[in-house]
mmCIF file of C-alpha atoms in Angstrom:
data_model
loop_
_atom_site.group_PDB
_atom_site.id
_atom_site.type_symbol
_atom_site.label_atom_id
_atom_site.label_comp_id
_atom_site.label_asym_id
_atom_site.label_seq_id
_atom_site.Cartn_x
_atom_site.Cartn_y
_atom_site.Cartn_z
ATOM 1 C CA MET A 1 0.000 0.000 0.000
ATOM 2 C CA ARG A 2 1.315 3.396 -1.023
ATOM 3 C CA LYS A 3 1.758 5.922 1.818
ATOM 4 C CA SER A 4 0.752 9.588 1.359
ATOM 5 C CA HIS A 5 3.508 12.069 1.541
ATOM 6 C CA PRO A 6 3.250 14.316 4.661
ATOM 7 C CA VAL A 7 3.956 17.517 2.676
ATOM 8 C CA ARG A 8 1.191 16.717 0.212
ATOM 9 C CA ARG A 9 -1.315 16.210 3.056
ATOM 10 C CA ALA A 10 -0.401 19.610 4.531
ATOM 11 C CA VAL A 11 -0.873 21.358 1.184
ATOM 12 C CA LEU A 12 -4.301 19.764 0.659
ATOM 13 C CA ALA A 13 -5.446 20.687 4.181
ATOM 14 C CA GLY A 14 -4.333 24.311 3.708
ATOM 15 C CA ALA A 15 -6.193 24.589 0.423
ATOM 16 C CA ALA A 16 -9.383 23.267 2.036
ATOM 17 C CA THR A 17 -9.113 25.782 4.858
ATOM 18 C CA VAL A 18 -8.679 28.742 2.480
ATOM 19 C CA SER A 19 -11.650 27.584 0.398
ATOM 20 C CA GLY A 20 -13.812 27.432 3.534
ATOM 21 C CA ILE A 21 -12.876 30.940 4.612
ATOM 22 C CA VAL A 22 -13.636 32.360 1.155
ATOM 23 C CA LEU A 23 -17.014 30.633 1.178
ATOM 24 C CA LEU A 24 -17.904 32.029 4.628
ATOM 25 C CA LEU A 25 -16.942 35.576 3.626
ATOM 26 C CA SER A 26 -19.076 35.387 0.524
ATOM 27 C CA LEU A 27 -22.102 34.393 2.635
ATOM 28 C CA LYS A 28 -21.616 37.002 5.466
ATOM 29 C CA PRO A 29 -24.227 39.796 5.257
ATOM 30 C CA ALA A 30 -23.048 43.387 5.145
ATOM 31 C CA SER A 31 -23.199 44.924 8.593
ATOM 32 C CA ASP A 32 -21.448 48.268 8.252
ATOM 33 C CA PRO A 33 -23.465 51.526 8.128
ATOM 34 C CA GLY A 34 -22.660 52.125 4.475
ATOM 35 C CA SER A 35 -23.984 48.729 3.465
ATOM 36 C CA ALA A 36 -27.158 49.231 5.485
ATOM 37 C CA GLN A 37 -27.858 52.522 3.731
ATOM 38 C CA ALA A 38 -27.131 50.980 0.359
ATOM 39 C CA ALA A 39 -29.770 48.377 1.126
ATOM 40 C CA GLY A 40 -32.298 51.128 1.824
ATOM 41 C CA GLN A 41 -32.254 50.791 5.619
ATOM 42 C CA ALA A 42 -31.908 54.130 7.386
ATOM 43 C CA PRO A 43 -30.096 54.186 10.721
ATOM 44 C CA PRO A 44 -32.516 54.087 13.648
ATOM 45 C CA ALA A 45 -33.579 57.537 14.891
ATOM 46 C CA ALA A 46 -32.879 58.502 18.456
ATOM 47 C CA ALA A 47 -35.904 58.322 20.725
ATOM 48 C CA GLY A 48 -37.513 61.567 21.887
ATOM 49 C CA GLN A 49 -35.998 63.854 19.293
ATOM 50 C CA ALA A 50 -36.904 67.522 18.975
ATOM 51 C CA PRO A 51 -39.924 68.113 16.726
ATOM 52 C CA GLN A 52 -38.999 68.065 13.063
ATOM 53 C CA GLY A 53 -40.807 70.539 10.865
ATOM 54 C CA GLY A 54 -38.380 73.203 9.791
ATOM 55 C CA VAL A 55 -38.534 75.149 13.060
ATOM 56 C CA ASN A 56 -35.895 77.882 12.985
ATOM 57 C CA GLY A 57 -34.818 80.528 15.455
ATOM 58 C CA ALA A 58 -34.976 80.907 19.215
ATOM 59 C CA VAL A 59 -37.645 79.309 21.395
ATOM 60 C CA THR A 60 -37.843 80.107 25.110
ATOM 61 C CA GLY A 61 -39.456 77.699 27.549
ATOM 62 C CA ASP A 62 -41.587 78.687 30.512
ATOM 63 C CA ALA A 63 -39.784 79.597 33.714
ATOM 64 C CA ALA A 64 -39.819 76.582 36.045
ATOM 65 C CA GLN A 65 -39.852 77.479 39.723
ATOM 66 C CA THR A 66 -37.620 75.391 41.987
ATOM 67 C CA GLN A 67 -36.836 75.417 45.687
ATOM 68 C CA TYR A 68 -33.724 77.494 44.987
ATOM 69 C CA GLY A 69 -34.955 79.796 42.232
ATOM 70 C CA ALA A 70 -36.336 79.872 38.710
ATOM 71 C CA VAL A 71 -34.899 77.967 35.747
ATOM 72 C CA GLN A 72 -35.707 78.993 32.186
ATOM 73 C CA VAL A 73 -34.256 77.481 29.028
ATOM 74 C CA ARG A 74 -33.887 78.985 25.583
ATOM 75 C CA LEU A 75 -33.200 76.860 22.522
ATOM 76 C CA THR A 76 -31.792 77.840 19.165
ATOM 77 C CA MET A 77 -33.213 75.575 16.479
ATOM 78 C CA ASN A 78 -32.349 74.958 12.856
ATOM 79 C CA ASN A 79 -34.718 72.888 10.725
ATOM 80 C CA GLY A 80 -36.316 71.462 13.842
ATOM 81 C CA LYS A 81 -33.061 70.447 15.515
ATOM 82 C CA ILE A 82 -31.586 71.920 18.692
ATOM 83 C CA THR A 83 -28.300 73.583 17.817
ATOM 84 C CA GLN A 84 -27.833 75.445 21.083
ATOM 85 C CA ALA A 85 -29.340 75.361 24.575
ATOM 86 C CA GLU A 86 -28.845 77.909 27.320
ATOM 87 C CA ALA A 87 -30.338 78.748 30.685
ATOM 88 C CA VAL A 88 -31.495 82.372 30.681
ATOM 89 C CA GLN A 89 -32.513 81.947 34.320
ATOM 90 C CA ALA A 90 -30.956 79.685 36.952
ATOM 91 C CA PRO A 91 -30.649 79.616 40.752
ATOM 92 C CA LYS A 92 -28.070 82.050 42.095
ATOM 93 C CA GLY A 93 -26.642 83.322 45.346
ATOM 94 C CA GLY A 94 -24.549 81.453 47.896
ATOM 95 C CA ARG A 95 -23.888 77.835 47.072
ATOM 96 C CA SER A 96 -26.360 78.011 44.155
ATOM 97 C CA ASP A 97 -23.780 79.952 42.128
ATOM 98 C CA GLN A 98 -21.365 77.016 42.297
ATOM 99 C CA ILE A 99 -24.031 74.418 41.539
ATOM 100 C CA THR A 100 -25.393 76.428 38.599
ATOM 101 C CA ALA A 101 -21.937 77.023 37.135
ATOM 102 C CA SER A 102 -21.182 73.312 37.320
ATOM 103 C CA SER A 103 -24.515 71.808 36.246
ATOM 104 C CA VAL A 104 -25.991 74.122 33.618
ATOM 105 C CA PRO A 105 -23.249 73.670 30.974
ATOM 106 C CA ARG A 106 -23.658 69.892 31.314
ATOM 107 C CA LEU A 107 -27.438 70.165 30.991
ATOM 108 C CA ASN A 108 -27.025 72.380 27.917
ATOM 109 C CA GLN A 109 -24.762 69.815 26.285
ATOM 110 C CA ALA A 110 -27.141 67.003 27.174
ATOM 111 C CA ALA A 111 -30.095 68.824 25.610
ATOM 112 C CA VAL A 112 -28.250 69.278 22.326
ATOM 113 C CA ALA A 113 -27.001 65.701 22.362
ATOM 114 C CA ALA A 114 -30.366 64.139 23.225
ATOM 115 C CA GLN A 115 -32.513 66.494 21.115
ATOM 116 C CA SER A 116 -35.165 66.059 23.802
ATOM 117 C CA ALA A 117 -35.939 66.748 27.461
ATOM 118 C CA ASP A 118 -35.179 63.123 28.304
ATOM 119 C CA ILE A 119 -31.824 63.907 29.880
ATOM 120 C CA ASP A 120 -30.186 62.727 33.087
ATOM 121 C CA ALA A 121 -30.147 64.926 36.158
ATOM 122 C CA VAL A 122 -26.734 66.232 37.165
ATOM 123 C CA SER A 123 -25.553 64.724 40.438
ATOM 124 C CA GLY A 124 -25.770 67.273 43.244
ATOM 125 C CA ALA A 125 -28.111 69.536 41.250
ATOM 126 C CA THR A 126 -31.409 67.679 41.532
ATOM 127 C CA TYR A 127 -33.681 70.715 41.749
ATOM 128 C CA THR A 128 -31.888 72.669 39.029
ATOM 129 C CA SER A 129 -31.948 69.622 36.743
ATOM 130 C CA ALA A 130 -35.673 69.081 37.301
ATOM 131 C CA GLY A 131 -36.452 72.724 36.580
ATOM 132 C CA TYR A 132 -34.212 72.690 33.514
ATOM 133 C CA LYS A 133 -35.940 69.634 32.089
ATOM 134 C CA LYS A 134 -39.380 71.136 32.722
ATOM 135 C CA SER A 135 -38.534 74.404 30.979
ATOM 136 C CA LEU A 136 -36.765 72.531 28.172
ATOM 137 C CA GLN A 137 -39.870 70.439 27.575
ATOM 138 C CA SER A 138 -42.064 73.539 27.385
ATOM 139 C CA ALA A 139 -39.700 75.039 24.803
ATOM 140 C CA LEU A 140 -39.962 71.867 22.715
ATOM 141 C CA ASP A 141 -43.755 71.967 23.097
ATOM 142 C CA LYS A 142 -43.768 75.517 21.742
ATOM 143 C CA ALA A 143 -41.536 74.511 18.852
ATOM 144 C CA LYS A 144 -43.852 71.632 18.051
ATOM 145 C CA ALA A 145 -46.910 73.896 18.189
ATOM 146 C CA SER A 146 -45.320 76.465 15.903
ATOM 147 C CA ALA A 147 -44.323 73.762 13.411
ATOM 148 C CA GLY A 148 -47.785 72.214 13.279
ATOM 149 C CA PRO A 149 -49.805 75.038 11.715
ATOM 150 C CA GLN A 150 -47.061 75.654 9.124
ATOM 151 C CA GLN A 151 -47.406 72.128 7.819
ATOM 152 C CA GLY A 152 -51.178 72.007 7.997
ATOM 153 C CA SER A 153 -53.819 73.862 6.024
ATOM 154 C CA GLY A 154 -54.856 76.317 8.735
ATOM 155 C CA GLY A 155 -56.835 75.964 11.907
ATOM 156 C CA GLY A 156 -54.107 74.056 13.737
ATOM 157 C CA ALA A 157 -53.963 74.154 17.519
ATOM 158 C CA GLN A 158 -51.444 76.473 19.150
ATOM 159 C CA THR A 159 -50.070 76.400 22.663
ATOM 160 C CA LEU A 160 -49.225 79.923 23.772
ATOM 161 C CA THR A 161 -47.696 81.091 27.020
ATOM 162 C CA GLY A 162 -48.400 84.588 28.275
ATOM 163 C CA ASP A 163 -45.905 86.926 29.882
ATOM 164 C CA VAL A 164 -45.250 86.671 33.599
ATOM 165 C CA ALA A 165 -47.475 89.111 35.486
ATOM 166 C CA GLN A 166 -46.004 90.202 38.790
ATOM 167 C CA THR A 167 -48.475 90.620 41.665
ATOM 168 C CA GLN A 168 -48.146 91.621 45.298
ATOM 169 C CA TYR A 169 -48.148 87.958 46.286
ATOM 170 C CA GLY A 170 -46.094 86.418 43.501
ATOM 171 C CA PRO A 171 -45.943 85.895 39.719
ATOM 172 C CA VAL A 172 -48.825 84.645 37.596
ATOM 173 C CA GLN A 173 -48.301 83.141 34.157
ATOM 174 C CA VAL A 174 -50.970 81.618 31.955
ATOM 175 C CA ARG A 175 -50.701 79.115 29.116
ATOM 176 C CA VAL A 176 -53.564 78.509 26.699
ATOM 177 C CA THR A 177 -54.303 76.140 23.855
ATOM 178 C CA VAL A 178 -56.100 77.830 20.965
ATOM 179 C CA ALA A 179 -57.756 75.920 18.102
ATOM 180 C CA ASP A 180 -59.823 77.478 15.321
ATOM 181 C CA GLY A 181 -59.694 80.815 17.124
ATOM 182 C CA LYS A 182 -61.113 79.415 20.375
ATOM 183 C CA ILE A 183 -59.506 78.733 23.741
ATOM 184 C CA THR A 184 -59.777 74.994 24.337
ATOM 185 C CA LYS A 185 -57.608 74.860 27.452
ATOM 186 C CA ALA A 186 -56.212 77.338 29.978
ATOM 187 C CA GLU A 187 -53.833 76.719 32.862
ATOM 188 C CA ALA A 188 -51.665 78.735 35.221
ATOM 189 C CA VAL A 189 -48.046 77.601 34.945
ATOM 190 C CA GLN A 190 -47.133 80.039 37.699
ATOM 191 C CA ALA A 191 -49.285 81.326 40.561
ATOM 192 C CA PRO A 192 -48.730 82.745 44.071
ATOM 193 C CA LYS A 193 -47.793 80.110 46.620
ATOM 194 C CA GLY A 194 -46.841 79.758 50.257
ATOM 195 C CA GLY A 195 -48.970 80.336 53.327
ATOM 196 C CA ARG A 196 -52.487 81.537 52.626
ATOM 197 C CA SER A 197 -51.639 81.960 48.927
ATOM 198 C CA ASP A 198 -51.772 78.178 48.473
ATOM 199 C CA GLN A 199 -55.423 78.125 49.498
ATOM 200 C CA ILE A 200 -56.358 81.160 47.408
ATOM 201 C CA THR A 201 -54.551 79.797 44.341
ATOM 202 C CA SER A 202 -56.116 76.329 44.583
ATOM 203 C CA SER A 203 -59.563 77.903 44.883
ATOM 204 C CA SER A 204 -59.330 80.688 42.307
ATOM 205 C CA VAL A 205 -57.158 79.381 39.474
ATOM 206 C CA PRO A 206 -59.481 76.528 38.381
ATOM 207 C CA ARG A 207 -62.354 79.038 38.199
ATOM 208 C CA LEU A 208 -60.235 81.473 36.192
ATOM 209 C CA ASN A 209 -59.242 78.653 33.824
ATOM 210 C CA GLN A 210 -62.881 77.756 33.280
ATOM 211 C CA ALA A 211 -63.830 81.386 32.705
ATOM 212 C CA ALA A 212 -61.087 81.810 30.106
ATOM 213 C CA VAL A 213 -62.332 78.802 28.125
ATOM 214 C CA ALA A 214 -65.967 79.857 28.493
ATOM 215 C CA THR A 215 -65.507 83.458 27.328
ATOM 216 C CA GLY A 216 -62.652 82.893 24.905
ATOM 217 C CA THR A 217 -61.136 86.216 26.005
ATOM 218 C CA ALA A 218 -59.313 87.854 28.902
ATOM 219 C CA ASP A 219 -62.456 89.808 29.772
ATOM 220 C CA ILE A 220 -63.315 87.606 32.729
ATOM 221 C CA ASP A 221 -64.568 88.438 36.214
ATOM 222 C CA ALA A 222 -62.154 88.502 39.120
ATOM 223 C CA VAL A 223 -62.632 85.748 41.663
ATOM 224 C CA SER A 224 -63.853 87.108 44.996
ATOM 225 C CA GLY A 225 -61.064 87.060 47.573
ATOM 226 C CA ALA A 226 -58.380 86.644 44.899
ATOM 227 C CA THR A 227 -58.171 90.146 43.458
ATOM 228 C CA TYR A 228 -54.416 90.229 42.844
ATOM 229 C CA THR A 229 -54.248 86.719 41.433
ATOM 230 C CA SER A 230 -57.192 87.448 39.140
ATOM 231 C CA ALA A 231 -55.628 90.667 37.865
ATOM 232 C CA GLY A 232 -52.318 88.932 37.157
ATOM 233 C CA TYR A 233 -54.092 86.033 35.492
ATOM 234 C CA LYS A 234 -56.031 88.344 33.172
ATOM 235 C CA LYS A 235 -52.900 90.296 32.253
ATOM 236 C CA SER A 236 -50.909 87.170 31.393
ATOM 237 C CA LEU A 237 -53.885 85.649 29.571
ATOM 238 C CA GLN A 238 -54.237 88.741 27.414
ATOM 239 C CA SER A 239 -50.565 88.630 26.456
ATOM 240 C CA ALA A 240 -50.974 84.978 25.417
ATOM 241 C CA LEU A 241 -53.966 85.878 23.263
ATOM 242 C CA ASP A 242 -52.003 88.750 21.721
ATOM 243 C CA LYS A 243 -49.487 86.177 20.532
ATOM 244 C CA ALA A 244 -52.254 83.993 19.095
ATOM 245 C CA ALA A 245 -53.683 86.736 16.898
ATOM 246 C CA PRO A 246 -50.907 86.906 14.277
ATOM 247 C CA ALA A 247 -50.258 83.159 14.353
ATOM 248 C CA GLY A 248 -53.894 82.262 13.834
ATOM 249 C CA GLY A 249 -55.175 84.726 11.291
ATOM 250 C CA GLY A 250 -52.549 87.307 10.508
ATOM 251 C CA SER A 251 -50.112 85.057 8.705
ATOM 252 C CA SER A 252 -52.677 83.551 6.357
ATOM 253 C CA GLN A 253 -54.168 86.958 5.535
ATOM 254 C CA ALA A 254 -50.764 88.425 4.803
ATOM 255 C CA ALA A 255 -49.855 85.485 2.581
ATOM 256 C CA GLY A 256 -53.086 85.785 0.633
ATOM 257 C CA SER A 257 -53.050 89.528 0.164
ATOM 258 C CA GLY A 258 -50.289 89.538 -2.420
ATOM 259 C CA GLY A 259 -49.019 92.803 -1.046
ATOM 260 C CA GLY A 260 -45.675 91.407 -0.013
ATOM 261 C CA GLN A 261 -45.989 92.622 3.593
ATOM 262 C CA ALA A 262 -45.070 90.334 6.460
ATOM 263 C CA ALA A 263 -47.628 89.560 9.135
ATOM 264 C CA THR A 264 -47.679 91.439 12.397
ATOM 265 C CA GLN A 265 -45.977 89.535 15.210
ATOM 266 C CA THR A 266 -45.868 90.138 18.945
ATOM 267 C CA LEU A 267 -42.670 88.663 20.332
ATOM 268 C CA THR A 268 -41.433 88.498 23.915
ATOM 269 C CA GLY A 269 -37.729 88.321 24.597
ATOM 270 C CA SER A 270 -36.027 86.194 27.209
ATOM 271 C CA VAL A 271 -35.694 87.502 30.748
ATOM 272 C CA ALA A 272 -32.360 89.277 31.190
ATOM 273 C CA GLN A 273 -31.122 89.230 34.769
ATOM 274 C CA THR A 274 -29.408 92.410 35.990
ATOM 275 C CA GLN A 275 -27.846 93.466 39.266
ATOM 276 C CA TYR A 276 -31.068 95.259 40.198
ATOM 277 C CA GLY A 277 -33.676 92.877 38.845
ATOM 278 C CA PRO A 278 -34.957 91.199 35.663
ATOM 279 C CA VAL A 279 -35.688 92.992 32.410
ATOM 280 C CA GLN A 280 -37.939 91.524 29.724
ATOM 281 C CA VAL A 281 -38.973 93.220 26.496
ATOM 282 C CA ARG A 282 -41.946 92.642 24.220
ATOM 283 C CA VAL A 283 -42.053 94.045 20.698
ATOM 284 C CA THR A 284 -44.589 94.216 17.915
ATOM 285 C CA VAL A 285 -43.025 93.715 14.490
ATOM 286 C CA SER A 286 -44.868 94.488 11.253
ATOM 287 C CA GLY A 287 -43.423 94.495 7.773
ATOM 288 C CA GLY A 288 -40.029 93.740 9.252
ATOM 289 C CA LYS A 289 -40.080 96.869 11.423
ATOM 290 C CA ILE A 290 -40.574 97.350 15.143
ATOM 291 C CA THR A 291 -43.819 99.264 15.588
ATOM 292 C CA LYS A 292 -44.023 98.998 19.373
ATOM 293 C CA ALA A 293 -41.662 98.116 22.222
ATOM 294 C CA GLU A 294 -42.405 97.756 25.917
ATOM 295 C CA ALA A 295 -40.757 96.350 29.034
ATOM 296 C CA VAL A 296 -42.997 93.737 30.631
ATOM 297 C CA GLN A 297 -40.467 93.359 33.439
ATOM 298 C CA ALA A 298 -38.037 95.942 34.791
ATOM 299 C CA PRO A 299 -36.183 96.604 38.075
ATOM 300 C CA LYS A 300 -38.412 97.988 40.794
ATOM 301 C CA GLY A 301 -38.333 98.997 44.422
ATOM 302 C CA GLY A 302 -36.524 101.943 45.993
ATOM 303 C CA ARG A 303 -34.472 104.018 43.584
ATOM 304 C CA SER A 304 -35.062 101.462 40.819
ATOM 305 C CA ASP A 305 -38.628 102.751 40.412
ATOM 306 C CA GLN A 306 -37.345 106.190 39.465
ATOM 307 C CA ILE A 307 -34.659 104.861 37.138
ATOM 308 C CA THR A 308 -37.074 102.483 35.417
ATOM 309 C CA SER A 309 -39.776 105.127 34.899
ATOM 310 C CA SER A 310 -37.185 107.477 33.406
ATOM 311 C CA SER A 311 -35.159 105.080 31.250
ATOM 312 C CA VAL A 312 -37.599 102.496 29.904
ATOM 313 C CA PRO A 313 -39.742 104.910 27.829
ATOM 314 C CA ARG A 314 -36.565 106.230 26.206
ATOM 315 C CA LEU A 315 -35.339 102.704 25.493
ATOM 316 C CA ASN A 316 -38.736 101.832 23.983
ATOM 317 C CA GLN A 317 -38.537 104.861 21.692
ATOM 318 C CA ALA A 318 -34.974 103.997 20.673
ATOM 319 C CA ALA A 319 -35.958 100.416 19.804
ATOM 320 C CA VAL A 320 -38.751 101.628 17.523
ATOM 321 C CA ALA A 321 -36.563 104.336 15.981
ATOM 322 C CA THR A 322 -33.601 102.095 15.157
ATOM 323 C CA GLY A 323 -35.497 98.862 14.530
ATOM 324 C CA THR A 324 -32.655 96.933 16.169
ATOM 325 C CA ALA A 325 -31.128 96.189 19.568
ATOM 326 C CA ASP A 326 -28.167 98.398 18.706
ATOM 327 C CA ILE A 327 -29.354 101.288 20.860
ATOM 328 C CA ASP A 328 -27.509 103.599 23.223
ATOM 329 C CA ALA A 329 -27.638 102.997 26.959
ATOM 330 C CA VAL A 330 -29.543 105.603 28.946
ATOM 331 C CA SER A 331 -27.258 107.624 31.196
ATOM 332 C CA GLY A 332 -27.674 106.596 34.821
ATOM 333 C CA ALA A 333 -29.398 103.330 33.858
ATOM 334 C CA THR A 334 -26.496 101.210 32.674
ATOM 335 C CA TYR A 335 -27.704 97.868 34.039
ATOM 336 C CA THR A 336 -31.307 98.367 32.965
ATOM 337 C CA SER A 337 -30.167 99.414 29.480
ATOM 338 C CA ALA A 338 -27.919 96.363 29.112
ATOM 339 C CA GLY A 339 -30.710 94.016 30.208
ATOM 340 C CA TYR A 340 -33.181 95.747 27.900
ATOM 341 C CA LYS A 341 -30.892 95.373 24.886
ATOM 342 C CA LYS A 342 -30.228 91.690 25.673
ATOM 343 C CA SER A 343 -33.927 90.851 25.962
ATOM 344 C CA LEU A 344 -34.768 92.959 22.903
ATOM 345 C CA GLN A 345 -32.213 91.059 20.844
ATOM 346 C CA SER A 346 -33.676 87.718 21.891
ATOM 347 C CA ALA A 347 -37.142 88.915 20.805
ATOM 348 C CA LEU A 348 -35.764 89.954 17.418
ATOM 349 C CA ASP A 349 -34.021 86.590 17.096
ATOM 350 C CA GLN A 350 -37.444 84.970 17.284
ATOM 351 C CA ALA A 351 -38.655 87.235 14.487
ATOM 352 C CA GLY A 352 -35.717 86.194 12.370
ATOM 353 C CA GLY A 353 -34.471 89.759 12.350
#
């Protein structure tokens, strides 16, 4: 019997092994991202993304009250995606300064990365994180609401948040849902609290909400025993309805007129914190020009009352005259002027101007 040569057996075994490897490679499905796209399979989208719909510009969430102060988030969006997040209000003073400085940049980064409010709380900043997420979600809700009517054929629901109305017992801020020109829902996102205010708020606010839906306007009766809360509620409600007017009917009328004029918009800037108190500016823009400017918040108390009453009217006039936030500071009102200009610019950012 003839024996096989050992070298020949090794060569045959090697050839069989190579053939097997080639066969396995030819059967292995493509698993790299490029191959998946070539096969028509898009990469999975991240859960909880910001609303897509071509939303552009700045969107400011509602101020979220926390145990250590208010948190308010402003987003810059491009084609429905968050490109920048910042806290225009955050707890301050004492240890809060350190916590804010450490946590807010991380929350900002997380918001951009996640494209949603589904972000992790920063360790050691539980209250700030919770307030941040709440305000961030309200900003995304506003972005979603503003995108909806643009894609639809008119009559879409809008969620609109009024300006903060300061009262003797605390701030009041109202948010409404408007559909087909009617208020379908009203709620107070801020209301006086603490001590007896808790009882008054829990009793009066539900009745004010019902009245707003029933009348469809801010012309509602004050609740007995809740005069200040009622007045603040009505003021904030009216500012929300002012915002609904151009979004509901003005835009479609302007587009159909053929005159080339842009719709009138009422835009409220972010709150600018100053050494003497917050400043917040609201402007009316028509045809690309500022037709009205007003400070819905300004420093008050003591000497601030005098400075505010003297400087704000001049700043309002300057805003209308120049049509920009590039206005001169009023002498003797440096901090108020700087806050005014900052809030005015954020309002114009929303207008795209």
